[in-house]
């Protein structure tokens, strides 16, 4: 099941059950639901208006979809984003539980020179900024990756 979720864009339990059946595994919806919960899968939106299952800390399918143009990485894609705050040269990003690792990966892969690196937890990302980067400059960088249209109080 893990390989199927990592390597294919699966949007429903029914679709997953059909794919497993083709592999010779007949499972009930209750079993799928329990297994998906145990694997801590998340459904994320795609640009085509649907959803797909992803695994925590798994970016291979997302990378494939980005590379083939099936999804784009823009601020609206980051549905798990909650808030951004600063403390000197550290940005703290709050996310929904389970979203931090994937978002930290996206931030690191953006190769923004203003960001030295990230450290994700399950719902928080610590981003270390270059010493000379202002909070306004950092907000500009993050605005390309996160939906910052919400009111974010200065810190």
mmCIF file with all atom_site columns, C-alpha atoms in Angstrom:
data_model
loop_
_atom_site.group_PDB
_atom_site.id
_atom_site.type_symbol
_atom_site.label_atom_id
_atom_site.label_alt_id
_atom_site.label_comp_id
_atom_site.label_asym_id
_atom_site.label_entity_id
_atom_site.label_seq_id
_atom_site.pdbx_PDB_ins_code
_atom_site.Cartn_x
_atom_site.Cartn_y
_atom_site.Cartn_z
_atom_site.occupancy
_atom_site.B_iso_or_equiv
_atom_site.pdbx_formal_charge
_atom_site.auth_seq_id
_atom_site.auth_comp_id
_atom_site.auth_asym_id
_atom_site.auth_atom_id
_atom_site.pdbx_PDB_model_num
ATOM 1   C CA . UNK A 1 1   ? 0.000   0.000  0.000   1.00 0.00 ? 1   UNK A CA 1
ATOM 2   C CA . UNK A 1 2   ? 2.825   2.389  0.855   1.00 0.00 ? 2   UNK A CA 1
ATOM 3   C CA . UNK A 1 3   ? 4.405   1.987  -2.593  1.00 0.00 ? 3   UNK A CA 1
ATOM 4   C CA . UNK A 1 4   ? 1.074   2.663  -4.283  1.00 0.00 ? 4   UNK A CA 1
ATOM 5   C CA . UNK A 1 5   ? 0.529   5.853  -2.271  1.00 0.00 ? 5   UNK A CA 1
ATOM 6   C CA . UNK A 1 6   ? 4.107   7.019  -2.876  1.00 0.00 ? 6   UNK A CA 1
ATOM 7   C CA . UNK A 1 7   ? 4.079   6.341  -6.606  1.00 0.00 ? 7   UNK A CA 1
ATOM 8   C CA . UNK A 1 8   ? 0.546   7.095  -7.763  1.00 0.00 ? 8   UNK A CA 1
ATOM 9   C CA . UNK A 1 9   ? -1.964  9.898  -7.385  1.00 0.00 ? 9   UNK A CA 1
ATOM 10  C CA . UNK A 1 10  ? -4.694  8.112  -5.419  1.00 0.00 ? 10  UNK A CA 1
ATOM 11  C CA . UNK A 1 11  ? -7.734  10.199 -4.580  1.00 0.00 ? 11  UNK A CA 1
ATOM 12  C CA . UNK A 1 12  ? -10.079 7.799  -2.785  1.00 0.00 ? 12  UNK A CA 1
ATOM 13  C CA . UNK A 1 13  ? -10.202 4.639  -0.709  1.00 0.00 ? 13  UNK A CA 1
ATOM 14  C CA . UNK A 1 14  ? -12.186 2.994  -3.513  1.00 0.00 ? 14  UNK A CA 1
ATOM 15  C CA . UNK A 1 15  ? -9.402  3.754  -5.989  1.00 0.00 ? 15  UNK A CA 1
ATOM 16  C CA . UNK A 1 16  ? -6.814  2.408  -3.543  1.00 0.00 ? 16  UNK A CA 1
ATOM 17  C CA . UNK A 1 17  ? -8.871  -0.774 -2.979  1.00 0.00 ? 17  UNK A CA 1
ATOM 18  C CA . UNK A 1 18  ? -9.068  -1.317 -6.768  1.00 0.00 ? 18  UNK A CA 1
ATOM 19  C CA . UNK A 1 19  ? -5.290  -0.904 -7.129  1.00 0.00 ? 19  UNK A CA 1
ATOM 20  C CA . UNK A 1 20  ? -4.659  -3.297 -4.243  1.00 0.00 ? 20  UNK A CA 1
ATOM 21  C CA . UNK A 1 21  ? -7.063  -5.827 -5.798  1.00 0.00 ? 21  UNK A CA 1
ATOM 22  C CA . UNK A 1 22  ? -5.032  -5.697 -9.037  1.00 0.00 ? 22  UNK A CA 1
ATOM 23  C CA . UNK A 1 23  ? -2.000  -6.582 -6.896  1.00 0.00 ? 23  UNK A CA 1
ATOM 24  C CA . UNK A 1 24  ? -3.913  -9.532 -5.420  1.00 0.00 ? 24  UNK A CA 1
ATOM 25  C CA . UNK A 1 25  ? -4.933  -7.964 -2.093  1.00 0.00 ? 25  UNK A CA 1
ATOM 26  C CA . UNK A 1 26  ? -8.646  -7.856 -1.351  1.00 0.00 ? 26  UNK A CA 1
ATOM 27  C CA . UNK A 1 27  ? -9.365  -5.449 1.518   1.00 0.00 ? 27  UNK A CA 1
ATOM 28  C CA . UNK A 1 28  ? -12.443 -3.927 3.077   1.00 0.00 ? 28  UNK A CA 1
ATOM 29  C CA . UNK A 1 29  ? -13.086 -0.208 3.367   1.00 0.00 ? 29  UNK A CA 1
ATOM 30  C CA . UNK A 1 30  ? -12.778 -0.500 7.161   1.00 0.00 ? 30  UNK A CA 1
ATOM 31  C CA . UNK A 1 31  ? -9.336  -2.103 6.821   1.00 0.00 ? 31  UNK A CA 1
ATOM 32  C CA . UNK A 1 32  ? -8.222  0.604  4.375   1.00 0.00 ? 32  UNK A CA 1
ATOM 33  C CA . UNK A 1 33  ? -9.478  3.338  6.655   1.00 0.00 ? 33  UNK A CA 1
ATOM 34  C CA . UNK A 1 34  ? -7.665  1.862  9.650   1.00 0.00 ? 34  UNK A CA 1
ATOM 35  C CA . UNK A 1 35  ? -4.443  1.303  7.675   1.00 0.00 ? 35  UNK A CA 1
ATOM 36  C CA . UNK A 1 36  ? -4.491  4.824  6.198   1.00 0.00 ? 36  UNK A CA 1
ATOM 37  C CA . UNK A 1 37  ? -4.914  6.229  9.701   1.00 0.00 ? 37  UNK A CA 1
ATOM 38  C CA . UNK A 1 38  ? -2.098  4.045  11.049  1.00 0.00 ? 38  UNK A CA 1
ATOM 39  C CA . UNK A 1 39  ? 0.195   5.234  8.226   1.00 0.00 ? 39  UNK A CA 1
ATOM 40  C CA . UNK A 1 40  ? -0.783  8.832  9.092   1.00 0.00 ? 40  UNK A CA 1
ATOM 41  C CA . UNK A 1 41  ? -1.704  9.598  5.504   1.00 0.00 ? 41  UNK A CA 1
ATOM 42  C CA . UNK A 1 42  ? -3.070  13.004 4.632   1.00 0.00 ? 42  UNK A CA 1
ATOM 43  C CA . UNK A 1 43  ? -5.226  14.109 1.707   1.00 0.00 ? 43  UNK A CA 1
ATOM 44  C CA . UNK A 1 44  ? -3.893  17.200 -0.007  1.00 0.00 ? 44  UNK A CA 1
ATOM 45  C CA . UNK A 1 45  ? -5.499  19.220 -2.807  1.00 0.00 ? 45  UNK A CA 1
ATOM 46  C CA . UNK A 1 46  ? -4.225  19.036 -6.383  1.00 0.00 ? 46  UNK A CA 1
ATOM 47  C CA . UNK A 1 47  ? -4.418  21.813 -8.967  1.00 0.00 ? 47  UNK A CA 1
ATOM 48  C CA . UNK A 1 48  ? -7.073  19.834 -10.841 1.00 0.00 ? 48  UNK A CA 1
ATOM 49  C CA . UNK A 1 49  ? -9.605  20.282 -8.048  1.00 0.00 ? 49  UNK A CA 1
ATOM 50  C CA . UNK A 1 50  ? -9.205  16.830 -6.574  1.00 0.00 ? 50  UNK A CA 1
ATOM 51  C CA . UNK A 1 51  ? -7.259  15.370 -3.702  1.00 0.00 ? 51  UNK A CA 1
ATOM 52  C CA . UNK A 1 52  ? -4.526  12.805 -3.293  1.00 0.00 ? 52  UNK A CA 1
ATOM 53  C CA . UNK A 1 53  ? -3.162  10.787 -0.406  1.00 0.00 ? 53  UNK A CA 1
ATOM 54  C CA . UNK A 1 54  ? 0.369   11.502 0.799   1.00 0.00 ? 54  UNK A CA 1
ATOM 55  C CA . UNK A 1 55  ? 2.492   9.929  3.506   1.00 0.00 ? 55  UNK A CA 1
ATOM 56  C CA . UNK A 1 56  ? 4.258   12.005 6.158   1.00 0.00 ? 56  UNK A CA 1
ATOM 57  C CA . UNK A 1 57  ? 7.826   12.860 5.148   1.00 0.00 ? 57  UNK A CA 1
ATOM 58  C CA . UNK A 1 58  ? 7.175   11.476 1.668   1.00 0.00 ? 58  UNK A CA 1
ATOM 59  C CA . UNK A 1 59  ? 7.804   13.839 -1.210  1.00 0.00 ? 59  UNK A CA 1
ATOM 60  C CA . UNK A 1 60  ? 8.520   11.496 -4.117  1.00 0.00 ? 60  UNK A CA 1
ATOM 61  C CA . UNK A 1 61  ? 5.016   11.651 -5.626  1.00 0.00 ? 61  UNK A CA 1
ATOM 62  C CA . UNK A 1 62  ? 4.728   15.379 -5.024  1.00 0.00 ? 62  UNK A CA 1
ATOM 63  C CA . UNK A 1 63  ? 8.109   15.863 -6.725  1.00 0.00 ? 63  UNK A CA 1
ATOM 64  C CA . UNK A 1 64  ? 6.896   13.823 -9.718  1.00 0.00 ? 64  UNK A CA 1
ATOM 65  C CA . UNK A 1 65  ? 3.692   15.836 -9.976  1.00 0.00 ? 65  UNK A CA 1
ATOM 66  C CA . UNK A 1 66  ? 5.624   19.102 -9.715  1.00 0.00 ? 66  UNK A CA 1
ATOM 67  C CA . UNK A 1 67  ? 8.139   17.962 -12.346 1.00 0.00 ? 67  UNK A CA 1
ATOM 68  C CA . UNK A 1 68  ? 5.426   16.945 -14.811 1.00 0.00 ? 68  UNK A CA 1
ATOM 69  C CA . UNK A 1 69  ? 3.383   20.108 -14.302 1.00 0.00 ? 69  UNK A CA 1
ATOM 70  C CA . UNK A 1 70  ? 0.387   18.292 -12.807 1.00 0.00 ? 70  UNK A CA 1
ATOM 71  C CA . UNK A 1 71  ? 0.611   20.547 -9.764  1.00 0.00 ? 71  UNK A CA 1
ATOM 72  C CA . UNK A 1 72  ? 2.403   23.822 -9.170  1.00 0.00 ? 72  UNK A CA 1
ATOM 73  C CA . UNK A 1 73  ? 4.097   24.959 -6.018  1.00 0.00 ? 73  UNK A CA 1
ATOM 74  C CA . UNK A 1 74  ? 2.488   28.194 -5.079  1.00 0.00 ? 74  UNK A CA 1
ATOM 75  C CA . UNK A 1 75  ? 1.305   29.846 -1.909  1.00 0.00 ? 75  UNK A CA 1
ATOM 76  C CA . UNK A 1 76  ? -2.237  28.508 -2.239  1.00 0.00 ? 76  UNK A CA 1
ATOM 77  C CA . UNK A 1 77  ? -1.004  24.916 -2.396  1.00 0.00 ? 77  UNK A CA 1
ATOM 78  C CA . UNK A 1 78  ? 0.229   25.048 1.195   1.00 0.00 ? 78  UNK A CA 1
ATOM 79  C CA . UNK A 1 79  ? -3.117  24.227 2.804   1.00 0.00 ? 79  UNK A CA 1
ATOM 80  C CA . UNK A 1 80  ? -1.433  23.211 6.073   1.00 0.00 ? 80  UNK A CA 1
ATOM 81  C CA . UNK A 1 81  ? 0.072   26.647 6.759   1.00 0.00 ? 81  UNK A CA 1
ATOM 82  C CA . UNK A 1 82  ? -1.230  28.457 9.874   1.00 0.00 ? 82  UNK A CA 1
ATOM 83  C CA . UNK A 1 83  ? 1.135   31.299 10.816  1.00 0.00 ? 83  UNK A CA 1
ATOM 84  C CA . UNK A 1 84  ? 4.556   32.902 10.459  1.00 0.00 ? 84  UNK A CA 1
ATOM 85  C CA . UNK A 1 85  ? 6.408   34.772 13.211  1.00 0.00 ? 85  UNK A CA 1
ATOM 86  C CA . UNK A 1 86  ? 9.945   36.044 13.652  1.00 0.00 ? 86  UNK A CA 1
ATOM 87  C CA . UNK A 1 87  ? 12.532  36.238 16.403  1.00 0.00 ? 87  UNK A CA 1
ATOM 88  C CA . UNK A 1 88  ? 15.683  37.936 15.136  1.00 0.00 ? 88  UNK A CA 1
ATOM 89  C CA . UNK A 1 89  ? 17.060  35.716 12.360  1.00 0.00 ? 89  UNK A CA 1
ATOM 90  C CA . UNK A 1 90  ? 14.668  32.833 13.043  1.00 0.00 ? 90  UNK A CA 1
ATOM 91  C CA . UNK A 1 91  ? 11.285  32.409 11.399  1.00 0.00 ? 91  UNK A CA 1
ATOM 92  C CA . UNK A 1 92  ? 8.806   30.117 13.121  1.00 0.00 ? 92  UNK A CA 1
ATOM 93  C CA . UNK A 1 93  ? 6.124   28.638 10.895  1.00 0.00 ? 93  UNK A CA 1
ATOM 94  C CA . UNK A 1 94  ? 3.112   26.900 12.438  1.00 0.00 ? 94  UNK A CA 1
ATOM 95  C CA . UNK A 1 95  ? 1.305   24.258 10.371  1.00 0.00 ? 95  UNK A CA 1
ATOM 96  C CA . UNK A 1 96  ? -1.451  21.740 10.796  1.00 0.00 ? 96  UNK A CA 1
ATOM 97  C CA . UNK A 1 97  ? -0.218  18.542 12.398  1.00 0.00 ? 97  UNK A CA 1
ATOM 98  C CA . UNK A 1 98  ? 1.758   16.446 9.913   1.00 0.00 ? 98  UNK A CA 1
ATOM 99  C CA . UNK A 1 99  ? 2.406   19.240 7.401   1.00 0.00 ? 99  UNK A CA 1
ATOM 100 C CA . UNK A 1 100 ? 5.673   20.658 8.759   1.00 0.00 ? 100 UNK A CA 1
ATOM 101 C CA . UNK A 1 101 ? 8.090   18.174 7.187   1.00 0.00 ? 101 UNK A CA 1
ATOM 102 C CA . UNK A 1 102 ? 6.649   18.529 3.691   1.00 0.00 ? 102 UNK A CA 1
ATOM 103 C CA . UNK A 1 103 ? 6.520   22.307 3.891   1.00 0.00 ? 103 UNK A CA 1
ATOM 104 C CA . UNK A 1 104 ? 10.083  22.473 5.273   1.00 0.00 ? 104 UNK A CA 1
ATOM 105 C CA . UNK A 1 105 ? 11.190  20.345 2.331   1.00 0.00 ? 105 UNK A CA 1
ATOM 106 C CA . UNK A 1 106 ? 9.495   22.768 -0.091  1.00 0.00 ? 106 UNK A CA 1
ATOM 107 C CA . UNK A 1 107 ? 11.193  25.718 1.605   1.00 0.00 ? 107 UNK A CA 1
ATOM 108 C CA . UNK A 1 108 ? 14.601  24.020 1.432   1.00 0.00 ? 108 UNK A CA 1
ATOM 109 C CA . UNK A 1 109 ? 14.051  23.056 -2.224  1.00 0.00 ? 109 UNK A CA 1
ATOM 110 C CA . UNK A 1 110 ? 13.205  26.670 -3.108  1.00 0.00 ? 110 UNK A CA 1
ATOM 111 C CA . UNK A 1 111 ? 16.936  27.379 -2.632  1.00 0.00 ? 111 UNK A CA 1
ATOM 112 C CA . UNK A 1 112 ? 16.179  30.905 -1.437  1.00 0.00 ? 112 UNK A CA 1
ATOM 113 C CA . UNK A 1 113 ? 19.542  32.438 -0.494  1.00 0.00 ? 113 UNK A CA 1
ATOM 114 C CA . UNK A 1 114 ? 17.892  34.298 2.391   1.00 0.00 ? 114 UNK A CA 1
ATOM 115 C CA . UNK A 1 115 ? 17.078  30.997 4.147   1.00 0.00 ? 115 UNK A CA 1
ATOM 116 C CA . UNK A 1 116 ? 19.984  28.968 5.519   1.00 0.00 ? 116 UNK A CA 1
ATOM 117 C CA . UNK A 1 117 ? 17.870  25.933 6.397   1.00 0.00 ? 117 UNK A CA 1
ATOM 118 C CA . UNK A 1 118 ? 14.866  24.517 8.190   1.00 0.00 ? 118 UNK A CA 1
ATOM 119 C CA . UNK A 1 119 ? 14.204  22.200 11.112  1.00 0.00 ? 119 UNK A CA 1
ATOM 120 C CA . UNK A 1 120 ? 10.702  20.687 11.054  1.00 0.00 ? 120 UNK A CA 1
ATOM 121 C CA . UNK A 1 121 ? 8.678   19.119 13.822  1.00 0.00 ? 121 UNK A CA 1
ATOM 122 C CA . UNK A 1 122 ? 5.185   17.760 13.293  1.00 0.00 ? 122 UNK A CA 1
ATOM 123 C CA . UNK A 1 123 ? 3.414   21.146 13.364  1.00 0.00 ? 123 UNK A CA 1
ATOM 124 C CA . UNK A 1 124 ? 6.237   23.698 13.600  1.00 0.00 ? 124 UNK A CA 1
ATOM 125 C CA . UNK A 1 125 ? 9.164   24.668 11.368  1.00 0.00 ? 125 UNK A CA 1
ATOM 126 C CA . UNK A 1 126 ? 12.133  26.669 12.529  1.00 0.00 ? 126 UNK A CA 1
ATOM 127 C CA . UNK A 1 127 ? 13.766  28.497 9.611   1.00 0.00 ? 127 UNK A CA 1
ATOM 128 C CA . UNK A 1 128 ? 17.177  30.053 10.112  1.00 0.00 ? 128 UNK A CA 1
ATOM 129 C CA . UNK A 1 129 ? 17.600  33.231 8.081   1.00 0.00 ? 129 UNK A CA 1
ATOM 130 C CA . UNK A 1 130 ? 20.853  34.835 7.022   1.00 0.00 ? 130 UNK A CA 1
ATOM 131 C CA . UNK A 1 131 ? 21.911  37.427 9.620   1.00 0.00 ? 131 UNK A CA 1
ATOM 132 C CA . UNK A 1 132 ? 21.455  40.364 7.202   1.00 0.00 ? 132 UNK A CA 1
ATOM 133 C CA . UNK A 1 133 ? 17.914  39.443 6.095   1.00 0.00 ? 133 UNK A CA 1
ATOM 134 C CA . UNK A 1 134 ? 15.169  41.724 7.406   1.00 0.00 ? 134 UNK A CA 1
ATOM 135 C CA . UNK A 1 135 ? 11.791  40.402 8.420   1.00 0.00 ? 135 UNK A CA 1
ATOM 136 C CA . UNK A 1 136 ? 10.222  42.237 5.466   1.00 0.00 ? 136 UNK A CA 1
ATOM 137 C CA . UNK A 1 137 ? 12.666  40.557 3.073   1.00 0.00 ? 137 UNK A CA 1
ATOM 138 C CA . UNK A 1 138 ? 11.914  37.187 4.645   1.00 0.00 ? 138 UNK A CA 1
ATOM 139 C CA . UNK A 1 139 ? 8.143   37.792 4.341   1.00 0.00 ? 139 UNK A CA 1
ATOM 140 C CA . UNK A 1 140 ? 8.672   38.503 0.644   1.00 0.00 ? 140 UNK A CA 1
ATOM 141 C CA . UNK A 1 141 ? 10.502  35.178 0.211   1.00 0.00 ? 141 UNK A CA 1
ATOM 142 C CA . UNK A 1 142 ? 7.896   33.260 2.211   1.00 0.00 ? 142 UNK A CA 1
ATOM 143 C CA . UNK A 1 143 ? 5.051   34.930 0.284   1.00 0.00 ? 143 UNK A CA 1
ATOM 144 C CA . UNK A 1 144 ? 6.150   32.941 -2.774  1.00 0.00 ? 144 UNK A CA 1
ATOM 145 C CA . UNK A 1 145 ? 5.733   29.699 -0.795  1.00 0.00 ? 145 UNK A CA 1
ATOM 146 C CA . UNK A 1 146 ? 3.018   30.364 1.783   1.00 0.00 ? 146 UNK A CA 1
ATOM 147 C CA . UNK A 1 147 ? -0.450  31.964 1.764   1.00 0.00 ? 147 UNK A CA 1
ATOM 148 C CA . UNK A 1 148 ? 0.552   35.057 3.734   1.00 0.00 ? 148 UNK A CA 1
ATOM 149 C CA . UNK A 1 149 ? -2.608  36.979 2.812   1.00 0.00 ? 149 UNK A CA 1
ATOM 150 C CA . UNK A 1 150 ? -3.817  36.506 6.380   1.00 0.00 ? 150 UNK A CA 1
ATOM 151 C CA . UNK A 1 151 ? -3.025  39.079 9.025   1.00 0.00 ? 151 UNK A CA 1
ATOM 152 C CA . UNK A 1 152 ? 0.161   37.923 10.700  1.00 0.00 ? 152 UNK A CA 1
ATOM 153 C CA . UNK A 1 153 ? 1.055   39.924 13.787  1.00 0.00 ? 153 UNK A CA 1
ATOM 154 C CA . UNK A 1 154 ? 4.638   41.210 13.958  1.00 0.00 ? 154 UNK A CA 1
ATOM 155 C CA . UNK A 1 155 ? 6.816   39.485 16.508  1.00 0.00 ? 155 UNK A CA 1
#
